[in-house]
Tab-separated table of C-alpha atoms in Angstrom:
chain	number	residue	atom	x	y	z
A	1	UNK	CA	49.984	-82.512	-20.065
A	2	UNK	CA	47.143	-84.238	-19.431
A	3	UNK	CA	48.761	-88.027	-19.178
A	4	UNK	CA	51.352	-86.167	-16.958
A	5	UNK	CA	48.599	-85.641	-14.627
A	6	UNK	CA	46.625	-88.740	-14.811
A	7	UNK	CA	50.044	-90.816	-14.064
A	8	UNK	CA	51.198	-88.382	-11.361
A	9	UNK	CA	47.800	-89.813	-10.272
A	10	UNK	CA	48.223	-93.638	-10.014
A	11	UNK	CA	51.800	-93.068	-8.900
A	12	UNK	CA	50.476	-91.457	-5.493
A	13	UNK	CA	47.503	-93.508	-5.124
A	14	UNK	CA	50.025	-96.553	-5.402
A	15	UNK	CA	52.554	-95.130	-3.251
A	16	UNK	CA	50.211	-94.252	-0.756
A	17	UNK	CA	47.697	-96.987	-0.534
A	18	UNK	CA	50.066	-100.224	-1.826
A	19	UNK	CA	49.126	-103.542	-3.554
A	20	UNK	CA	47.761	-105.108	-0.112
A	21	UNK	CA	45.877	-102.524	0.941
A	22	UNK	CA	42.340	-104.762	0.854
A	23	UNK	CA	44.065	-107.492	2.452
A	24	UNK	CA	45.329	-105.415	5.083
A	25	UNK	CA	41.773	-104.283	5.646
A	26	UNK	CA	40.376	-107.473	5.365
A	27	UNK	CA	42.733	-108.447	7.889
A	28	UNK	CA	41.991	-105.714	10.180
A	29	UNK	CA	38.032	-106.137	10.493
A	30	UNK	CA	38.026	-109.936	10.675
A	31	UNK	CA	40.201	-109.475	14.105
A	32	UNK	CA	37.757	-107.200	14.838
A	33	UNK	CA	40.132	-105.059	16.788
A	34	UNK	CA	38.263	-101.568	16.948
A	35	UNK	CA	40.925	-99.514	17.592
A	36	UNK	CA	43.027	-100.614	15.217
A	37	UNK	CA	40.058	-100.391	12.405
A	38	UNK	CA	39.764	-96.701	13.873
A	39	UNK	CA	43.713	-96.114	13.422
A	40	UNK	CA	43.385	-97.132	9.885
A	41	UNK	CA	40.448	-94.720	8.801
A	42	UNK	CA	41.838	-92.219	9.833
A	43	UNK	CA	45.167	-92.967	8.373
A	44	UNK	CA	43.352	-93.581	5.240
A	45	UNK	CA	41.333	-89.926	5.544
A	46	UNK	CA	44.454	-88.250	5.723
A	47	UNK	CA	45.545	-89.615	2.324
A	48	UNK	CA	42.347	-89.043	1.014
A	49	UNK	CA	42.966	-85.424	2.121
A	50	UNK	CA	46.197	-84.957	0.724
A	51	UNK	CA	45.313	-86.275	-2.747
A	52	UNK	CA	42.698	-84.079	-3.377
A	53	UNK	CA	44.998	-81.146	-2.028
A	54	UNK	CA	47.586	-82.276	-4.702
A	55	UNK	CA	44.928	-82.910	-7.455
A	56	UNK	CA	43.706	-79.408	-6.598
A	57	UNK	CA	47.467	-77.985	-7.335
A	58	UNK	CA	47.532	-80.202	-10.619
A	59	UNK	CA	44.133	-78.792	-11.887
A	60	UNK	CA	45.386	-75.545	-11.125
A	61	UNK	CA	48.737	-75.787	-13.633
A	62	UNK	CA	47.013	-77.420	-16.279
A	63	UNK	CA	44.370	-74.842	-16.311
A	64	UNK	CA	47.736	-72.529	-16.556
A	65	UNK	CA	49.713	-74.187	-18.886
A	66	UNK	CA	47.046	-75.415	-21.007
A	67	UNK	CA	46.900	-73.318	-24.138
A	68	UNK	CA	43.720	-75.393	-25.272
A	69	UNK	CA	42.052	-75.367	-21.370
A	70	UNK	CA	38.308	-74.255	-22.533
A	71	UNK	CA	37.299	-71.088	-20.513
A	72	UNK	CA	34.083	-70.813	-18.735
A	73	UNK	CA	31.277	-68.835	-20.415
A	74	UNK	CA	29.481	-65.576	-19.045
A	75	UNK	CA	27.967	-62.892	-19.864
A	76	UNK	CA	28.127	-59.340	-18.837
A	77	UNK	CA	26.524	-55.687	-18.827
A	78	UNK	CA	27.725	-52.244	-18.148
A	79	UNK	CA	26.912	-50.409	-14.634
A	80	UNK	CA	25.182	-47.234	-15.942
A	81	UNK	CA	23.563	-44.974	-13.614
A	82	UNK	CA	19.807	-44.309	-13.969
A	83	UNK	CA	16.928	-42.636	-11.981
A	84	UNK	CA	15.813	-45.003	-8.967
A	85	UNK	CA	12.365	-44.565	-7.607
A	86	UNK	CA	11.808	-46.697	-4.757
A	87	UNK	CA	8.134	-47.621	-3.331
A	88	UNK	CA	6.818	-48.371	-0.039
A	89	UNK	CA	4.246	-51.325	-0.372
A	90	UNK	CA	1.023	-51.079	1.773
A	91	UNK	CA	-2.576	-52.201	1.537
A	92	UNK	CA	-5.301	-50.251	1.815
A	93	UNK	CA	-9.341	-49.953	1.435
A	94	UNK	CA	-11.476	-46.814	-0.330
A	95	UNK	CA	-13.126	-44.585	2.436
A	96	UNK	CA	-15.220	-41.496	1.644
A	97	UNK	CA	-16.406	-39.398	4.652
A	98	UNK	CA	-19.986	-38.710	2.905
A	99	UNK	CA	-21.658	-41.780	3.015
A	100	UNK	CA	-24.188	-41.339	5.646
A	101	UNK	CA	-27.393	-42.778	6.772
A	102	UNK	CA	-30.239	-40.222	6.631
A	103	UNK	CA	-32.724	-40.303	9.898
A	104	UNK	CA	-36.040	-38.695	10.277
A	105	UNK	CA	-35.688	-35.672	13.114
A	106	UNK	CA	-39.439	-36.394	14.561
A	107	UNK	CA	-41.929	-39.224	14.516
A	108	UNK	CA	-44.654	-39.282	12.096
A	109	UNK	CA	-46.085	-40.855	9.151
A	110	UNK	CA	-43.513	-40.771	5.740
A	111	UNK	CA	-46.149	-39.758	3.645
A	112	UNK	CA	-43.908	-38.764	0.460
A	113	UNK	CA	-40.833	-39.756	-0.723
A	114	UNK	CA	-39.466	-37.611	-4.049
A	115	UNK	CA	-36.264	-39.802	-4.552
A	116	UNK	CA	-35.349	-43.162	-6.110
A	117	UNK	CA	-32.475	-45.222	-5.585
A	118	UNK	CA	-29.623	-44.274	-7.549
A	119	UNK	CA	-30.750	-41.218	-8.298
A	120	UNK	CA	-28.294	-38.079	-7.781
A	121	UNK	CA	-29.188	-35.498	-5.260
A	122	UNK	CA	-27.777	-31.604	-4.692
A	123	UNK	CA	-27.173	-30.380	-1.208
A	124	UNK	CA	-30.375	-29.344	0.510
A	125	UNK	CA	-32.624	-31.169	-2.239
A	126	UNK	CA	-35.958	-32.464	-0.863
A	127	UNK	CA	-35.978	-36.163	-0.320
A	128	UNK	CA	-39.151	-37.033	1.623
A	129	UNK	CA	-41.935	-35.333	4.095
A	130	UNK	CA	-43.031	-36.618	7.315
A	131	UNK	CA	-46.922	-35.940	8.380
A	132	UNK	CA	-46.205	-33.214	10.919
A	133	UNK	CA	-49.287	-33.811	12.829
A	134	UNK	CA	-51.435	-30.560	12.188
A	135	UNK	CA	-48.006	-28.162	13.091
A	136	UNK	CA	-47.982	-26.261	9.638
A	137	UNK	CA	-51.187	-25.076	10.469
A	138	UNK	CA	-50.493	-23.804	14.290
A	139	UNK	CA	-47.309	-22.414	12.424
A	140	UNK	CA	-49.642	-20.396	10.260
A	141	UNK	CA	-51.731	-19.164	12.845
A	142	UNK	CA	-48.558	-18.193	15.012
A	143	UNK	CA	-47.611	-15.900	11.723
A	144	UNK	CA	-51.118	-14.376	11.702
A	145	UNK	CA	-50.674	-13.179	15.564
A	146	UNK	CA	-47.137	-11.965	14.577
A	147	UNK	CA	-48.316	-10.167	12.115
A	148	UNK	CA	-50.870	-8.261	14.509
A	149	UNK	CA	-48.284	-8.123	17.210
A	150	UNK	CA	-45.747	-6.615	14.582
A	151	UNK	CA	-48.619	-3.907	13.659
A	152	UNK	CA	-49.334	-2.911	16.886
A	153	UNK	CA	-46.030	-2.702	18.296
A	154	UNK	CA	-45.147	0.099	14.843
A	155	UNK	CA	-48.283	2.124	16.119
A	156	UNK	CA	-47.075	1.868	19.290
A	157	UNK	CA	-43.843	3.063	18.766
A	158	UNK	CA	-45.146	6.015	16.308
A	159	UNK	CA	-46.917	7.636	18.920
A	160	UNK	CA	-44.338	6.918	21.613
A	161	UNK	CA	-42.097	8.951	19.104
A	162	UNK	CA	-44.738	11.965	19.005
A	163	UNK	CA	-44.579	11.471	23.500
A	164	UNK	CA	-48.353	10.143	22.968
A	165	UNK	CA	-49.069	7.406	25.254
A	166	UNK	CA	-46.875	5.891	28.191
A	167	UNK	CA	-43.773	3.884	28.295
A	168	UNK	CA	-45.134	0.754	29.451
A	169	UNK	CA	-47.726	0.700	26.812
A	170	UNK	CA	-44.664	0.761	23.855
A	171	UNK	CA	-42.356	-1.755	25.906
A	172	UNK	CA	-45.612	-4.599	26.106
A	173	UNK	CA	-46.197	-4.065	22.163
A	174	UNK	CA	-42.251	-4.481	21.864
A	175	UNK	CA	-42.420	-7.709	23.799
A	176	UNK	CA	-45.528	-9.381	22.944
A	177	UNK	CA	-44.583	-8.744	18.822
A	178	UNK	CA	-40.680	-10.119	19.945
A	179	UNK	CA	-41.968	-13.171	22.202
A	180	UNK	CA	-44.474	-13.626	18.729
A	181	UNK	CA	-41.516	-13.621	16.629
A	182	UNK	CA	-39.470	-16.036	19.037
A	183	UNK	CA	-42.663	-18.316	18.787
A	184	UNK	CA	-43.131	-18.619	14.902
A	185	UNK	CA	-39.027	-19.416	14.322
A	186	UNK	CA	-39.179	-22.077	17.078
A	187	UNK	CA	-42.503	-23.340	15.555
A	188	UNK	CA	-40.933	-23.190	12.121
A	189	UNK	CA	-38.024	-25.337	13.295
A	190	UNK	CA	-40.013	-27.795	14.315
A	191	UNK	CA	-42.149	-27.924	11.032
A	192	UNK	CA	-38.343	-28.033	9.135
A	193	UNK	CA	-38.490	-31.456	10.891
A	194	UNK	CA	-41.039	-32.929	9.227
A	195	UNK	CA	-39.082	-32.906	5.925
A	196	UNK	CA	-35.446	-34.737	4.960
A	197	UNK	CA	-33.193	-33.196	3.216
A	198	UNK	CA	-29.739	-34.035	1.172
A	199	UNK	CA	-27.167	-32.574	4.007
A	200	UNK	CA	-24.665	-32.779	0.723
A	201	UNK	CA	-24.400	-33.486	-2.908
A	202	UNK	CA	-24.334	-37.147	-3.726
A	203	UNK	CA	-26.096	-40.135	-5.025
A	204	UNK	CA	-28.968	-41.980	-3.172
A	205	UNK	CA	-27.238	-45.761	-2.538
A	206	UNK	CA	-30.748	-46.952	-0.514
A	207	UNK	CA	-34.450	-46.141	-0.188
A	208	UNK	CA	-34.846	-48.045	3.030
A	209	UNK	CA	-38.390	-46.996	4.299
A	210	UNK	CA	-41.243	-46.867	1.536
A	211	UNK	CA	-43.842	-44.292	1.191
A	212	UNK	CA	-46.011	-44.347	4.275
A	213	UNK	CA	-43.983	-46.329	6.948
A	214	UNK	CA	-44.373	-44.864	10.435
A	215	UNK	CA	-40.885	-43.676	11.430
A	216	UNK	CA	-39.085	-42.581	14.299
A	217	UNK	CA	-35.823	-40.663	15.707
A	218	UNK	CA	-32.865	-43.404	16.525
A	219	UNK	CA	-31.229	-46.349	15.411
A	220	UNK	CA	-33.529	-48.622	12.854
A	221	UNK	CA	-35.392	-45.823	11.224
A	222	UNK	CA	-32.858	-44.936	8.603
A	223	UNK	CA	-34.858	-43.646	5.410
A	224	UNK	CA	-32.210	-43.034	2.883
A	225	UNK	CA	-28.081	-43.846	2.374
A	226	UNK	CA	-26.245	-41.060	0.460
A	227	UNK	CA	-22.844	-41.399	-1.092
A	228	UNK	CA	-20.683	-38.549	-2.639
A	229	UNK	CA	-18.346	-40.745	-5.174
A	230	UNK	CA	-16.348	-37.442	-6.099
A	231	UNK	CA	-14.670	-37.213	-2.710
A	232	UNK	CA	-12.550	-40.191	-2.105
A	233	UNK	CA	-9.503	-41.159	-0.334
A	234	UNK	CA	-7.388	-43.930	1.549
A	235	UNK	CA	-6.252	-44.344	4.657
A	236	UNK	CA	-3.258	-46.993	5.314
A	237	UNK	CA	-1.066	-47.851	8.493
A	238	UNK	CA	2.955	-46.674	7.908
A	239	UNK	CA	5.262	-48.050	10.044
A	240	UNK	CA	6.837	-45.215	11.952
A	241	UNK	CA	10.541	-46.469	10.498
A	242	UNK	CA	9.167	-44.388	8.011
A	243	UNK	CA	7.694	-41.115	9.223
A	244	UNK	CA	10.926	-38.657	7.971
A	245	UNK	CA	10.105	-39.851	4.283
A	246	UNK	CA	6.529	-40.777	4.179
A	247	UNK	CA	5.420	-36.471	4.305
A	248	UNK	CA	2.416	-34.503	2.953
A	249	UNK	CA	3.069	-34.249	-0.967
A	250	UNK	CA	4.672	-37.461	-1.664
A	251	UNK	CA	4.068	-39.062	-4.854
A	252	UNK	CA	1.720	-42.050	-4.570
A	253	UNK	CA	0.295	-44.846	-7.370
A	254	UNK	CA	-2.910	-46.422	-6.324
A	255	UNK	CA	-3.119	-50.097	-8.191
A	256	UNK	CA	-7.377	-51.387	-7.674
A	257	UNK	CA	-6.883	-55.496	-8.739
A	258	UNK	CA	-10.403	-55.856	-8.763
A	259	UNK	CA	-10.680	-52.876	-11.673
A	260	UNK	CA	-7.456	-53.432	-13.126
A	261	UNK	CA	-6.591	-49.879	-13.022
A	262	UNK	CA	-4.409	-47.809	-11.601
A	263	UNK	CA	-4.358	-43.768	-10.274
A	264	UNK	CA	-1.462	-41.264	-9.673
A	265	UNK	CA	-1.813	-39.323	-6.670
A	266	UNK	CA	-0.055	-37.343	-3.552
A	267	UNK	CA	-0.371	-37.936	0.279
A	268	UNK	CA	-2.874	-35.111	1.514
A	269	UNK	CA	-2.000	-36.073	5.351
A	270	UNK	CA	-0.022	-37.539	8.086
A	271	UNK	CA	-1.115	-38.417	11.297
A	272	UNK	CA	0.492	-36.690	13.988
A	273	UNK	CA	0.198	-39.565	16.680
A	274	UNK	CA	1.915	-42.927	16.685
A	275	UNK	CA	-0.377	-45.877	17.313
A	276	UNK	CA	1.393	-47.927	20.465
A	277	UNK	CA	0.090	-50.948	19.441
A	278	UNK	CA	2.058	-51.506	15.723
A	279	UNK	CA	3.965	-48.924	16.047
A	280	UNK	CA	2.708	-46.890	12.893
A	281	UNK	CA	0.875	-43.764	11.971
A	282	UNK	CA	-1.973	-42.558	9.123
A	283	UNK	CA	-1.652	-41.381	5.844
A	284	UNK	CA	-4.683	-40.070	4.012
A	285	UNK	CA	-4.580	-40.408	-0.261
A	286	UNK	CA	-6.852	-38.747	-2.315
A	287	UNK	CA	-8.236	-40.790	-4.641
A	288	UNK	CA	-9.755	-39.547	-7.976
A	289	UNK	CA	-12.471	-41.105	-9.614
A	290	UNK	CA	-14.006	-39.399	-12.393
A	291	UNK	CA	-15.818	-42.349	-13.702
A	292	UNK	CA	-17.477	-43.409	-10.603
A	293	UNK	CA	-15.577	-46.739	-10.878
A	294	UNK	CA	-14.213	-46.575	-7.480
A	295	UNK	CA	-16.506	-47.487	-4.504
A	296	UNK	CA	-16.217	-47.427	-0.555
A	297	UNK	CA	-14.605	-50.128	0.735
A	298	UNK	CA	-12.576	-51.663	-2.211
A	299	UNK	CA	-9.259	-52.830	-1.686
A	300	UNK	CA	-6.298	-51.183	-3.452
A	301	UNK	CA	-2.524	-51.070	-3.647
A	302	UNK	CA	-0.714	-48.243	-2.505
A	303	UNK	CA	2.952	-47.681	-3.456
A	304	UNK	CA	4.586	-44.369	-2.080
A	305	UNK	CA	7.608	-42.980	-3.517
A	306	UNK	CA	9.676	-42.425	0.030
A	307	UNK	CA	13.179	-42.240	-1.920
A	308	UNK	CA	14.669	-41.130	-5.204
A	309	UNK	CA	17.903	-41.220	-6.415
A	310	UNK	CA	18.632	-39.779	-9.380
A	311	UNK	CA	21.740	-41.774	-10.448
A	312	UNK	CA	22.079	-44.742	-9.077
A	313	UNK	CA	23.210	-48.363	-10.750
A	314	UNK	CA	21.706	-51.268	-10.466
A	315	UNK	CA	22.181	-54.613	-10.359
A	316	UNK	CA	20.306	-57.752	-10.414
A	317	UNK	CA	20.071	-59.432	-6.942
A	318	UNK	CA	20.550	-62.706	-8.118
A	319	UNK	CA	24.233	-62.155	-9.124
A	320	UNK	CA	24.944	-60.779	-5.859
A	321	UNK	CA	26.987	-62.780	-3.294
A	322	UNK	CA	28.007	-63.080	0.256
A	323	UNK	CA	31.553	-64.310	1.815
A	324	UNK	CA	32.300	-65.494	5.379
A	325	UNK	CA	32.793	-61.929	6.623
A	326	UNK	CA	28.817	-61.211	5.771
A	327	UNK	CA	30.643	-58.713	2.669
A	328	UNK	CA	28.359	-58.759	-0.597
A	329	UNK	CA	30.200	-58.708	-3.887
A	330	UNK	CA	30.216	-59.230	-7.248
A	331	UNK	CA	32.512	-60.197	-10.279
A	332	UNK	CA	33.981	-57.678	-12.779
A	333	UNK	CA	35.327	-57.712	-15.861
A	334	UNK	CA	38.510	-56.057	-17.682
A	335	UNK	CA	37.008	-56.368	-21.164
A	336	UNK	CA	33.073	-56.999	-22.513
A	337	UNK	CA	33.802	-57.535	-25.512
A	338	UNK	CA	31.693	-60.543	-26.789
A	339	UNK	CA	33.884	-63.508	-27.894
A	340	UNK	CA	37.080	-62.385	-25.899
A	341	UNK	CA	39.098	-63.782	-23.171
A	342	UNK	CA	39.109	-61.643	-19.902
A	343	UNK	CA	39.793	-61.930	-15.985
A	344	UNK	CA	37.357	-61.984	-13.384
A	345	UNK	CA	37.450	-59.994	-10.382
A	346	UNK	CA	35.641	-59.516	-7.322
A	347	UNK	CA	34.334	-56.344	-6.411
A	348	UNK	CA	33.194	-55.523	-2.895
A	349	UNK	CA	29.887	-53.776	-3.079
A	350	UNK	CA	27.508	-51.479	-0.675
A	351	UNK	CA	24.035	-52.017	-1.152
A	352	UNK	CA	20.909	-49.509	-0.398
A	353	UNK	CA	17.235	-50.319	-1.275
A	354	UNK	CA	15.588	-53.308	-3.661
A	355	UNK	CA	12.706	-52.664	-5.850
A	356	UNK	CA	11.707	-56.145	-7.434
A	357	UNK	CA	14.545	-57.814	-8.836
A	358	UNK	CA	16.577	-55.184	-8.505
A	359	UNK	CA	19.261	-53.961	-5.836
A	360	UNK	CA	20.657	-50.505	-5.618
A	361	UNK	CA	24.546	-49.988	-5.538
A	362	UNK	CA	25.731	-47.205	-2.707
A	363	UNK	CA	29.780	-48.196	-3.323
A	364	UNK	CA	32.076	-50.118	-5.057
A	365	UNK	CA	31.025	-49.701	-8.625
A	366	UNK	CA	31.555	-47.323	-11.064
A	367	UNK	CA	29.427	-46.121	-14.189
A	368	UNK	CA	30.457	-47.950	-16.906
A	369	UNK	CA	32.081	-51.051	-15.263
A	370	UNK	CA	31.663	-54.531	-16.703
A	371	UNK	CA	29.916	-57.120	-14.662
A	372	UNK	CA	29.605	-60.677	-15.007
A	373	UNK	CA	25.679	-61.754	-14.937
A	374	UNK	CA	25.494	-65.220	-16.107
A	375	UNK	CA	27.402	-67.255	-14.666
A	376	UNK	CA	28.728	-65.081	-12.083
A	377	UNK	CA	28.007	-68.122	-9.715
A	378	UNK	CA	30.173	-70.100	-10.918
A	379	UNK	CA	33.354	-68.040	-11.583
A	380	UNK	CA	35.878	-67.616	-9.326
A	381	UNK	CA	39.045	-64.464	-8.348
A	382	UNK	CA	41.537	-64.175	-11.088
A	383	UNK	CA	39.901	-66.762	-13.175
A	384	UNK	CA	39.660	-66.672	-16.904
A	385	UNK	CA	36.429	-66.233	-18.223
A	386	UNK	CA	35.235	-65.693	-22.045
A	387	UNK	CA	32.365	-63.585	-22.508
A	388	UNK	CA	29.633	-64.899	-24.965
A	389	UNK	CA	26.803	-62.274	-26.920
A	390	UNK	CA	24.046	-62.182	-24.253
């Protein structure tokens, strides 16, 4: 079959070219008649074109008649449907909303500091006393004339019970001990100013004034940093394409590159405005760290789960084609047997969502079909294919 071919061949290239066909175009360019040069390429292109047609049709029947034609190899996998988690990709950084600077509430003298750096602190703990400038003592005097005021107002008001003395008399013991009262908590909120105290539990990141720097109220005069590790989150920008899936509750895994390590978490929160400027809105995660590992500001990868399906198939994307009608497809097989002759077929496919190298399949295939991986760029409709042990 083959010499048929190869002598069907040289009888049309002779036919259609003949013996003087160099002399002719020899002829041709040395009278250097353009138009006739012109006539004859193209008259030349259409031969061209019509051999390879008719070696096309000639390939085609040996490749049918052929009973030793070789096959090309593939190889193949069943569609089998699976659980599909897919993950929205966003960056993030670690926040915490206790890590405060600490500021003195009056001016003064930091006489005593009681903390280190580093050192863990409970809410309300002492961390360092300001000279208050001689108001503990007027606060102590202020008790002693409550206490005088308090004892003559009850006198007062035991013998305005047994209608001994006037009116007047018991309302300016009521007032004087009340205005004395008013006096000492004022004068005892002032005096709570003179020492600085852990507003919540945490650890002491910076001792930033030593013992006996003059300090003020304001910017510049911050005494201590406090961090609470145990309360952590993340806060990333979603693109509002995704606000019906991205909810409170979703599942979320938090990759840190710089630790290696990775957390499972849920969204706590959505933001409920969408930012005009790119178009997205906030989602706060959680983030545990038990170990103390994680620390404000460190970047992290945050995959949310915004869609599940619980049987879907999929394929890789790299077998996946396109025709001239923008349709995606892919090749099937009736038989996956390994070392077996089968057909190839094309399948026209709906695709959803990727997730690495991996495409999900919405329509046209079914659990359990055959289809061709290797070498499924290189096979064509209706061709014979033999399937090889992959």
């Amino acid at each position: 079959m083959r010499n048929i071919f190869y002598l069907v061949t040289i009888t049309i290239l002779l036919s259609s070219c003949g013996g003087g066909s160099d002399a002719s175009t020899e002829s041709l360019i040395a009278g250097k008649d353009v138009n006739a040069i012109r006539a004859k390429r193209n008259e030349i292109v259409t031969q061209q074109k019509t051999l390879e047609k008719e070696i096309q049709q000639l390939d085609s029947a040996i490749a049918t008649l052929d009973d030793k034609a070789k096959f090309p190899l593939v190889t193949t996998f069943l569609a089998k449907t699976e659980k599909f988690d897919h993950y929205l990709e966003l960056q993030g950084d670690v926040m915490t909303k206790q890590n405060v600077l600490i500021y003195p509430e009056m001016p003064g003298t930091l006489y005593r500091v009681y903390v280190k750096k580093g050192q863990k602190v409970a809410k309300g703990q002492l961390l360092a006393a300001i000279d208050d400038g001689g108001l503990s003592s007027q606060l102590a005097q202020m008790k002693t004339q409550s206490e005088l005021a308090k004892t003559t107002f009850e006198r007062q008001k035991r013998l305005w019970e047994q209608n001994i003395g006037s009116e007047i008399q018991y309302l300016q013991a009521k007032t004087t001990y009340e205005a004395q009262e008013s006096a000492v908590k004022q004068m005892q909120s002032q005096v709570a100013k003179s020492t600085i105290r852990a507003p919540f539990s945490g650890i002491i990141d910076d001792v930033i004034k030593d013992q006996g720097t003059v300090v003020n109220p304001g910017p510049g005069s911050e005494v201590f940093r406090i961090v609470n590790l145990s309360n952590m989150y993340i806060e990333v920008e979603v693109p509002e394409s995704h606000l019906p899936n991205v909810v409170p509750g979703k599942d979320v895994n938090v990759y840190f590159p710089v630790l290696g390590d990775s957390v499972a978490t849920k969204i706590r929160q959505t933001g409920n405005f969408i930012n005009p400027s790119n178009r997205s809105f906030t989602a706060e995660i959680p983030v545990p760290n038990n170990d103390g590992k994680v620390k404000p500001n460190l970047s992290a990868k945050v995959m949310i789960n915004d869609y599940t399906n619980e049987e879907a198939i999929l394929i890789p994307q790299s077998i996946v084609s396109e025709n001239a009608k923008g349709e995606q497809y892919v090749y099937v097989v009736d038989s996956t047997d390994a070392e077996t002759e089968a057909t190839a077929k094309k399948a026209i496919i709906t695709t959803g969502k990727t997730q690495g190298d991996y495409v999900e399949v919405l329509s046209g295939i079914s659990n359990g079909d055959g289809i061709i991986d290797e070498g499924a760029r290189s096979v064509k409709e209706g061709q014979k294919v033999k399937i090889k042990n992959s």
